[in-house]
Tab-separated table of C-alpha atoms in Angstrom:
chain	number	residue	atom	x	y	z
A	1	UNK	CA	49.553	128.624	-29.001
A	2	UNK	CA	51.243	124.975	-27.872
A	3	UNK	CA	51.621	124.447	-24.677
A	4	UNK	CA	55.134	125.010	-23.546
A	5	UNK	CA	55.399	122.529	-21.047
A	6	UNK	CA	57.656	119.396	-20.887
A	7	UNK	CA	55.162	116.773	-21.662
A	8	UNK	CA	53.944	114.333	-23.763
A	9	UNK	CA	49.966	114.338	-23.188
A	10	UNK	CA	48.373	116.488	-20.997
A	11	UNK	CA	46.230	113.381	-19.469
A	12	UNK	CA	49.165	111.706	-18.851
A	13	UNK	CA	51.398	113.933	-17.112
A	14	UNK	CA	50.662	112.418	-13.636
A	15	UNK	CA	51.239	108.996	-14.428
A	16	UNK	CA	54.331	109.402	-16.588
A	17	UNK	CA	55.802	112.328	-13.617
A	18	UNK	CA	55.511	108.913	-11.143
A	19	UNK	CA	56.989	106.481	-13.726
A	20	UNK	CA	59.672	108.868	-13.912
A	21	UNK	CA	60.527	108.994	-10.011
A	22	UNK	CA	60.227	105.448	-9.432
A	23	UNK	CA	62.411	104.724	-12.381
A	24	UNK	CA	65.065	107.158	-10.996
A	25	UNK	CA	64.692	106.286	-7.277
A	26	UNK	CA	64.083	102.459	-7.356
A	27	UNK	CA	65.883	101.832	-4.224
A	28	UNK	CA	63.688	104.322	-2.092
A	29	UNK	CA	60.341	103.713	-3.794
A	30	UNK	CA	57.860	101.760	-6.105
A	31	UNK	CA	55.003	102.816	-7.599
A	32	UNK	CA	51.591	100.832	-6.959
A	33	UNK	CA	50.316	98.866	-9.895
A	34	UNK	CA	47.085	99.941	-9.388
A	35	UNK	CA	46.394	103.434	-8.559
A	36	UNK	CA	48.420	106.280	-7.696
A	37	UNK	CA	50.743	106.180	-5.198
A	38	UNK	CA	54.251	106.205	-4.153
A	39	UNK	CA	55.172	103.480	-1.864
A	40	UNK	CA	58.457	103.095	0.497
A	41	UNK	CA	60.332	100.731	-1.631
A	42	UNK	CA	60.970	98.144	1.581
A	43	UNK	CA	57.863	98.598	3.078
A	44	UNK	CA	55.781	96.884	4.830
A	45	UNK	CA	57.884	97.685	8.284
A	46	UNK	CA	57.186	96.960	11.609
A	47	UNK	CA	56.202	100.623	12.784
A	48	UNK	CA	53.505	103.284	12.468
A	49	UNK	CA	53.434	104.155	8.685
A	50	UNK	CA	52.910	107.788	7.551
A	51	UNK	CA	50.828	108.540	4.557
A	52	UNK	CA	50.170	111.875	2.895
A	53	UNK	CA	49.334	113.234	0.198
A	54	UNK	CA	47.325	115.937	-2.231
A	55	UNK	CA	46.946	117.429	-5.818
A	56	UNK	CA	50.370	116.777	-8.008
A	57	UNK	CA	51.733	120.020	-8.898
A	58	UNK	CA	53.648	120.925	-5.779
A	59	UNK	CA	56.738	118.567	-6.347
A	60	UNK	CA	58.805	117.473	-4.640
A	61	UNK	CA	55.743	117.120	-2.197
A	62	UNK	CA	54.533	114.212	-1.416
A	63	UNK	CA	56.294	111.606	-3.019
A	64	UNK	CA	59.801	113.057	-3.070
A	65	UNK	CA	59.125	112.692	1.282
A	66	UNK	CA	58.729	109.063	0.647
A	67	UNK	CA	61.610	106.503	2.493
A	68	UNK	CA	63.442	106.074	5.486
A	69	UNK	CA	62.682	108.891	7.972
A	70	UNK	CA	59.579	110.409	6.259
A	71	UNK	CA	56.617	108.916	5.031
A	72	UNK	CA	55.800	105.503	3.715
A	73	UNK	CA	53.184	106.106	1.240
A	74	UNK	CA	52.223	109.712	-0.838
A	75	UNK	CA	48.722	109.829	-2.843
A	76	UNK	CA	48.865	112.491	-5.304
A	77	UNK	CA	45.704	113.288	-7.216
A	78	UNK	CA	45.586	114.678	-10.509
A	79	UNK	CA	47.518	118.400	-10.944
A	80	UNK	CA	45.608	120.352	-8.390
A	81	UNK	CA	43.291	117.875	-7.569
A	82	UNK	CA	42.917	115.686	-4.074
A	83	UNK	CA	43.425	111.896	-4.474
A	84	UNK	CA	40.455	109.925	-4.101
A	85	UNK	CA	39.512	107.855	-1.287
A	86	UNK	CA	40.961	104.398	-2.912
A	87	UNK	CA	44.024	105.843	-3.302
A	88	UNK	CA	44.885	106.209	0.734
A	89	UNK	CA	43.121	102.909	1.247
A	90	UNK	CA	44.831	100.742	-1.195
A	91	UNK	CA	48.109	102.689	-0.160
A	92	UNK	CA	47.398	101.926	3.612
A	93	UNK	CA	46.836	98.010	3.052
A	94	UNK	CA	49.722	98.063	1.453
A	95	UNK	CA	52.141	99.352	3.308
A	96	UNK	CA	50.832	98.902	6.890
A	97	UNK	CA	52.477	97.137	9.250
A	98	UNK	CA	50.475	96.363	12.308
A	99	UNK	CA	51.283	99.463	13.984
A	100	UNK	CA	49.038	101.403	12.639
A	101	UNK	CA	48.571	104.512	10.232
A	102	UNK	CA	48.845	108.324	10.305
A	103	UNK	CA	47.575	110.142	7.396
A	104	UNK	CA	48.890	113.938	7.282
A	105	UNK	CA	46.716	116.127	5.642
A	106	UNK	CA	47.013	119.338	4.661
A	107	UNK	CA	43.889	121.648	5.212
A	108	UNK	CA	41.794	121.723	1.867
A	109	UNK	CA	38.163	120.537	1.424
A	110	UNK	CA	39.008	117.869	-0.928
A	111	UNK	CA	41.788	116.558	0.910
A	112	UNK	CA	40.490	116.411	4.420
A	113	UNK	CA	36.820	114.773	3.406
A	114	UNK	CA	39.000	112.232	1.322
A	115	UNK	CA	41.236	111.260	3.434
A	116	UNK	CA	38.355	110.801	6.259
A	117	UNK	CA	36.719	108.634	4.118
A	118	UNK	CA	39.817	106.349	3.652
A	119	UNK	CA	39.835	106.797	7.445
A	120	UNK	CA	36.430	105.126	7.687
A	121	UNK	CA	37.258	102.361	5.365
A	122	UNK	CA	40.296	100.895	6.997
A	123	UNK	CA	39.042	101.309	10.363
A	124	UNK	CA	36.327	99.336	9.606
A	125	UNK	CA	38.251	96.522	8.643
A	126	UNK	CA	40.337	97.374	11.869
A	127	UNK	CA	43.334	98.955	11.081
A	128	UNK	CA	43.737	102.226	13.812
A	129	UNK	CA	44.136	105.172	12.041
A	130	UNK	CA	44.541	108.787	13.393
A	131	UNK	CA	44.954	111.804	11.422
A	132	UNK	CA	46.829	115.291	12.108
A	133	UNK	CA	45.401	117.963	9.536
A	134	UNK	CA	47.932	120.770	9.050
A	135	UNK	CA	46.893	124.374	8.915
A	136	UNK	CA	49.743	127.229	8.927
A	137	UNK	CA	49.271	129.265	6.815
A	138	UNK	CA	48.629	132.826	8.722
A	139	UNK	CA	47.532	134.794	5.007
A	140	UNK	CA	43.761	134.126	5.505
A	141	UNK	CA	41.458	132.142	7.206
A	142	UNK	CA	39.082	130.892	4.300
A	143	UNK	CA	40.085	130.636	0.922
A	144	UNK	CA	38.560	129.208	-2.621
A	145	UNK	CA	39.656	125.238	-1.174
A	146	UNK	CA	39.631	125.745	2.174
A	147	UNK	CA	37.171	126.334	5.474
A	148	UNK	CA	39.922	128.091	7.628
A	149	UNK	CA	43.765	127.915	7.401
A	150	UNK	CA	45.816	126.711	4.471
A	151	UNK	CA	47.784	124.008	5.371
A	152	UNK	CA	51.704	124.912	3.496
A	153	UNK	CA	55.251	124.994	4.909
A	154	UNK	CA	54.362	123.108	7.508
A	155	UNK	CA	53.310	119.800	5.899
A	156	UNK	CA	56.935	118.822	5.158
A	157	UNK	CA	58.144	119.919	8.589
A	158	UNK	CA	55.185	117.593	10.196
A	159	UNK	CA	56.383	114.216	7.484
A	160	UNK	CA	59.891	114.669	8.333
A	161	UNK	CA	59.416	115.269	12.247
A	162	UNK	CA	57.100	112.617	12.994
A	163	UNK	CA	58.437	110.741	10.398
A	164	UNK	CA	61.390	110.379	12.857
A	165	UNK	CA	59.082	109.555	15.481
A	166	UNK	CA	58.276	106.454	13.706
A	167	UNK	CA	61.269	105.508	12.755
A	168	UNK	CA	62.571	105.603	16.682
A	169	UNK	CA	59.520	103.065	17.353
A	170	UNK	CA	57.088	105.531	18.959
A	171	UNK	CA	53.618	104.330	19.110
A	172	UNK	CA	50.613	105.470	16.940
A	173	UNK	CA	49.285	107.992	19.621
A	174	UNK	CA	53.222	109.519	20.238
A	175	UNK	CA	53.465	109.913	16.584
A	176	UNK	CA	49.952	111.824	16.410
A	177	UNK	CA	50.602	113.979	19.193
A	178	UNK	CA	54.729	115.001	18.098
A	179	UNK	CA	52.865	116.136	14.712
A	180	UNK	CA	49.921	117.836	16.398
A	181	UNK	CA	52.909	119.796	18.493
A	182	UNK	CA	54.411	120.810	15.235
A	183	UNK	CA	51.336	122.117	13.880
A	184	UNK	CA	50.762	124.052	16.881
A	185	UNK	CA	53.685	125.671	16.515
A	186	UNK	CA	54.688	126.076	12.954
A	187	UNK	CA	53.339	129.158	10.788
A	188	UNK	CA	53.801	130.277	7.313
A	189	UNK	CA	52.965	132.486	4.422
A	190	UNK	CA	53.861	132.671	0.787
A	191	UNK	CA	54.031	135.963	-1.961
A	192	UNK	CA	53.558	135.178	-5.522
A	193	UNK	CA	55.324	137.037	-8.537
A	194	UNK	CA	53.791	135.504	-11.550
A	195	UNK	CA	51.093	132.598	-12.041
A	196	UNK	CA	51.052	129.025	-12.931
A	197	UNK	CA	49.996	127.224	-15.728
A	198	UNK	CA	47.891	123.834	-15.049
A	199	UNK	CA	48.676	121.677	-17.611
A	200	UNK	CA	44.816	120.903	-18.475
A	201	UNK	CA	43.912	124.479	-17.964
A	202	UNK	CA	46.920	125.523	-20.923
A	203	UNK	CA	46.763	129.515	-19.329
A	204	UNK	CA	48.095	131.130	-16.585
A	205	UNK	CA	45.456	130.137	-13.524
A	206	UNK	CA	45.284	134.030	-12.814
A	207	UNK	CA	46.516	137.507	-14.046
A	208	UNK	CA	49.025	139.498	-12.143
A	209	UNK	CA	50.545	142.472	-13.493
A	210	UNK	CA	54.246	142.897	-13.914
A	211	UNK	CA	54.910	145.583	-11.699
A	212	UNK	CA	52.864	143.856	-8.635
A	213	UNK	CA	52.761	141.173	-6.528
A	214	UNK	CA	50.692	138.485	-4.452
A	215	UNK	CA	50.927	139.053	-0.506
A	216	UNK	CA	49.647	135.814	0.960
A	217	UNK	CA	49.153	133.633	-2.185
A	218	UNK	CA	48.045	130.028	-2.041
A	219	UNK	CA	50.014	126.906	-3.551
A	220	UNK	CA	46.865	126.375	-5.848
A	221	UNK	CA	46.907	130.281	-6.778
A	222	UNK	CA	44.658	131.044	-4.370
A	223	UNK	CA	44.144	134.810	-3.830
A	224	UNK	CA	46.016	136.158	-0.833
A	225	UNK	CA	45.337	139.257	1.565
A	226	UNK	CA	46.281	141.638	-1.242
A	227	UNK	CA	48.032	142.626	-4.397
A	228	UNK	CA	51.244	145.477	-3.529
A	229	UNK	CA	53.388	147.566	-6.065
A	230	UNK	CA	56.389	145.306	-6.616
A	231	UNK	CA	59.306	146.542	-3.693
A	232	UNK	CA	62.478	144.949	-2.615
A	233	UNK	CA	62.709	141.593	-1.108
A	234	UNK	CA	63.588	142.963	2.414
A	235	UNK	CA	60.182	144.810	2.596
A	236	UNK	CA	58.560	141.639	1.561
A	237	UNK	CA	60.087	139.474	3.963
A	238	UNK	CA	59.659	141.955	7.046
A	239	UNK	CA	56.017	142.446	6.331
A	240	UNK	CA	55.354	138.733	5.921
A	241	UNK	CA	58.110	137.916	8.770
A	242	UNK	CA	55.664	140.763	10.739
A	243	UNK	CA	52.693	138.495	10.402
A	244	UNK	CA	53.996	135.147	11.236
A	245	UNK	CA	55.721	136.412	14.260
A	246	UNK	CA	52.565	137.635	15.334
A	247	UNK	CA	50.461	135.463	15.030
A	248	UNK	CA	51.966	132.342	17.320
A	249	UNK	CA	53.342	134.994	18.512
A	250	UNK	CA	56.839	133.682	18.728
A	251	UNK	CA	58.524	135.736	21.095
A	252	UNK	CA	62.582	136.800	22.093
A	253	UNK	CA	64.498	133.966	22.950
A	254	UNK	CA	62.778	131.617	20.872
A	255	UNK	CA	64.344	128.958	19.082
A	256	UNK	CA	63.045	128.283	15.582
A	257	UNK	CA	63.606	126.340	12.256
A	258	UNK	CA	63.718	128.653	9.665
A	259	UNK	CA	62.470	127.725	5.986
A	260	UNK	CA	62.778	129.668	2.858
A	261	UNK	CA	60.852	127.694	-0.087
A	262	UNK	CA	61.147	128.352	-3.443
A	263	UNK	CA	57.349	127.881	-5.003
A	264	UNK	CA	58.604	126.454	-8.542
A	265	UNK	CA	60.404	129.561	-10.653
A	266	UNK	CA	62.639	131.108	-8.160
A	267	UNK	CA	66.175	131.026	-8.443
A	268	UNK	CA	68.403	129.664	-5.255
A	269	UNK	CA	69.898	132.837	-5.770
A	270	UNK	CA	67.245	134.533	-4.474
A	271	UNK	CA	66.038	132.246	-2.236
A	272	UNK	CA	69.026	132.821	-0.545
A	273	UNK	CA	68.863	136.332	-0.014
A	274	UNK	CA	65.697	136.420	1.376
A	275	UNK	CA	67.019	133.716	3.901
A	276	UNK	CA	69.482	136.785	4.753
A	277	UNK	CA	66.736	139.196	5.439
A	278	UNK	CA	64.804	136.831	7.381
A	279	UNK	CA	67.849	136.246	9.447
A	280	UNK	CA	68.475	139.774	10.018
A	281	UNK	CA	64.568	140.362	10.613
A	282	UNK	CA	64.402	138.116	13.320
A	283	UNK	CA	68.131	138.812	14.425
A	284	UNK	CA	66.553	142.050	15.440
A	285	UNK	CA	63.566	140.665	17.299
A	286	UNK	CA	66.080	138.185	19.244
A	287	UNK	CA	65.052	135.389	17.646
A	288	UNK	CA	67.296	132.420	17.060
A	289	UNK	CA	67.778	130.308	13.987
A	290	UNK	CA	68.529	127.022	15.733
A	291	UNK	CA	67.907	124.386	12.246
A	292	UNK	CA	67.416	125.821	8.577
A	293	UNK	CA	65.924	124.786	5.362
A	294	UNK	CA	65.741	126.646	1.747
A	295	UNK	CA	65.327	125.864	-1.701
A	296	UNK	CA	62.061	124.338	-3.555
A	297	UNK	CA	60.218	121.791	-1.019
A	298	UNK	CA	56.407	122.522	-1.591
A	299	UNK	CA	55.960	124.039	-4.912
A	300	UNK	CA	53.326	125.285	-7.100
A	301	UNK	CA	54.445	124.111	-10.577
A	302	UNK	CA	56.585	127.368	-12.221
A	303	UNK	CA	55.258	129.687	-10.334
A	304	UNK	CA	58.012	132.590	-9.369
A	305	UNK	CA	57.044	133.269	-5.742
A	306	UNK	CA	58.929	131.974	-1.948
A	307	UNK	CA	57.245	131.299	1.315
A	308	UNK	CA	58.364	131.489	4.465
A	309	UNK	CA	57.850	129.042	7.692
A	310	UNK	CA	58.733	129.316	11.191
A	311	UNK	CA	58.662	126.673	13.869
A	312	UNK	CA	59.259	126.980	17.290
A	313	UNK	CA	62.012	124.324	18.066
A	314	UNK	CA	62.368	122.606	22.011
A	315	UNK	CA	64.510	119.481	22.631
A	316	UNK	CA	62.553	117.278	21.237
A	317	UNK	CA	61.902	118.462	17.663
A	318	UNK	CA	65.213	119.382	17.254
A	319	UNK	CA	66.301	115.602	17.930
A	320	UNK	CA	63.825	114.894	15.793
A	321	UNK	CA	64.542	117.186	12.757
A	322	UNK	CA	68.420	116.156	12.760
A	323	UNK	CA	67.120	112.205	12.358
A	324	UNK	CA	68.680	111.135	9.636
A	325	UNK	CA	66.579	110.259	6.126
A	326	UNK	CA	66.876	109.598	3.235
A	327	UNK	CA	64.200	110.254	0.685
A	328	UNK	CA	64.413	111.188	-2.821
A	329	UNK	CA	64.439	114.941	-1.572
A	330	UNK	CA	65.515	114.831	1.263
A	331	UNK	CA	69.269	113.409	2.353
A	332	UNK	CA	70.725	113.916	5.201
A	333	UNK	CA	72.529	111.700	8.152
A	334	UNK	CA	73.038	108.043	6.953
């Protein structure tokens, strides 16, 4: 059978996906002419630069997080695949501006020995570097890509929060530590419906029968804490609203920012109404929804699935989450 899949050639679907967002947001970013990577379009700036980054396939993340407000450079690898080393190196010379750099990493194998190793390389040339590795994900501890937590939800919360941190001219270590506090207090977890098809792969990445689903699934299709009988979305939202809240724990009186994502396939429709049940779950546990996000931020190609992510919101990262930017994702306040 063909491949149903907009694309040309399966080899190229990486390259041309990144022609295709530079062409259509030229005023917020440029594409590098030699490897892969989404660049702020007026970068260099004078300020700690953010760069992230991670296997394509989860669109709009990272690149659609690149401009004012968020990050300055994204390094996606091929679908499902960490960049390489060069990729954050080249990216970081590029865009850095004497302030020095902050990679964000979310918490897979690949990712976090790759990004190290760009690490080494700048600082060795004597660029500072720190890194914040993100890990929220509450489903399981070790999984087929990872040693410990998942690192989901929470990545875009981290770009956009200390992305405002830069922006306002904090230093290198005041950027570090606001997205260390977010990671510390931001968890998720994510239910799948159906698979995903990797491009390269041309078949679903695993089987899942119609009348189940996948409690604590991974954005690579990772196997979660176990398969259920398909039930309403209420159920599935209390009992994954049951083991984020427990697991900070957040608590009554709490303040959060409250994110429905949509992993590819999922209407708005129904991201919408599990917003509503999440509301009234944590309505009941007297838990406030202080800032809100849904719709389809950190995907897993068409895969028909939603996650949920809670962060515990003080002063400061709510100041920080109403910044205004202005990415090709996300819009909001200039």
């Amino acid at each position: 059978m063909p491949l149903k899949k907009l694309i040309n050639q399966v080899d190229q679907v990486v390259t041309e996906s990144l022609a295709g967002l530079g062409a259509a947001f030229g005023d917020l970013v440029r594409i590098h002419p030699t490897v892969k990577a989404v660049l702020r379009a007026d970068a260099p700036r004078p300020k700690v630069v953010l760069i992230s980054g991670g296997g394509s396939g989860h669109e709009p993340l990272h690149g659609g997080y690149v401009g004012y407000g968020m990050l300055d450079a994204a390094c996606p690898g091929e679908v499902f695949t960490s960049p390489t080393p060069d990729q954050m190196y080249e990216a970081a010379k590029t865009v850095h501006g004497g302030k020095g750099v902050l990679f964000i990493v979310k918490n897979y194998t690949g990712d976090v020995m790759n990004f190290q190793m760009a690490q080494d390389m700048l600082v060795s040339e004597g660029i500072k570097v720190e890194s914040v590795v993100i890990d929220d994900d509450v489903a399981v501890k070790d999984s087929l890509y990872t040693a410990g937590r998942r690192g989901v939800g929470g990545t875009v919360l981290a770009e956009k929060i200390a992305g405002a941190m830069a922006e306002l001219g904090g230093s290198l270590e005041e950027v570090r530590d606001v997205c260390a506090k977010v990671n510390a207090n931001v968890r998720s977890m994510g239910v799948a419906l159906t698979s995903c098809t990797v491009p390269a792969a041309g078949k679903p990445t695993f089987d899942l029968p119609e009348d189940q689903f996948e409690l604590g699934i991974g954005i690579h299709g990772e196997p979660g804490r176990e398969r259920r009988p398909m039930t309403q979305v209420r159920e599935m939202v209390r009992t994954m609203g049951e083991a984020i809240v427990s697991d900070l724990p957040f608590q009554s009186g709490d303040q959060v920012l409250a994110f429905v994502n949509g992993m590819g396939g999922t209407p708005l429709m129904e991201l919408f109404i599990a917003y509503k049940d999440l509301k009234d779950f944590l309505d009941e546990r007297g838990i406030e929804i202080s800032r809100s996000l849904v719709g389809n931020y950190i995907t897993s190609l068409e895969m028909q699935g939603f996650s949920i992510t809670l962060l515990k919101l003080d002063s400061q990262l709510k100041a920080l989450w109403d910044y205004p930017v202005h990415t090709p994702a996300l819009r909001w306040g200039r």
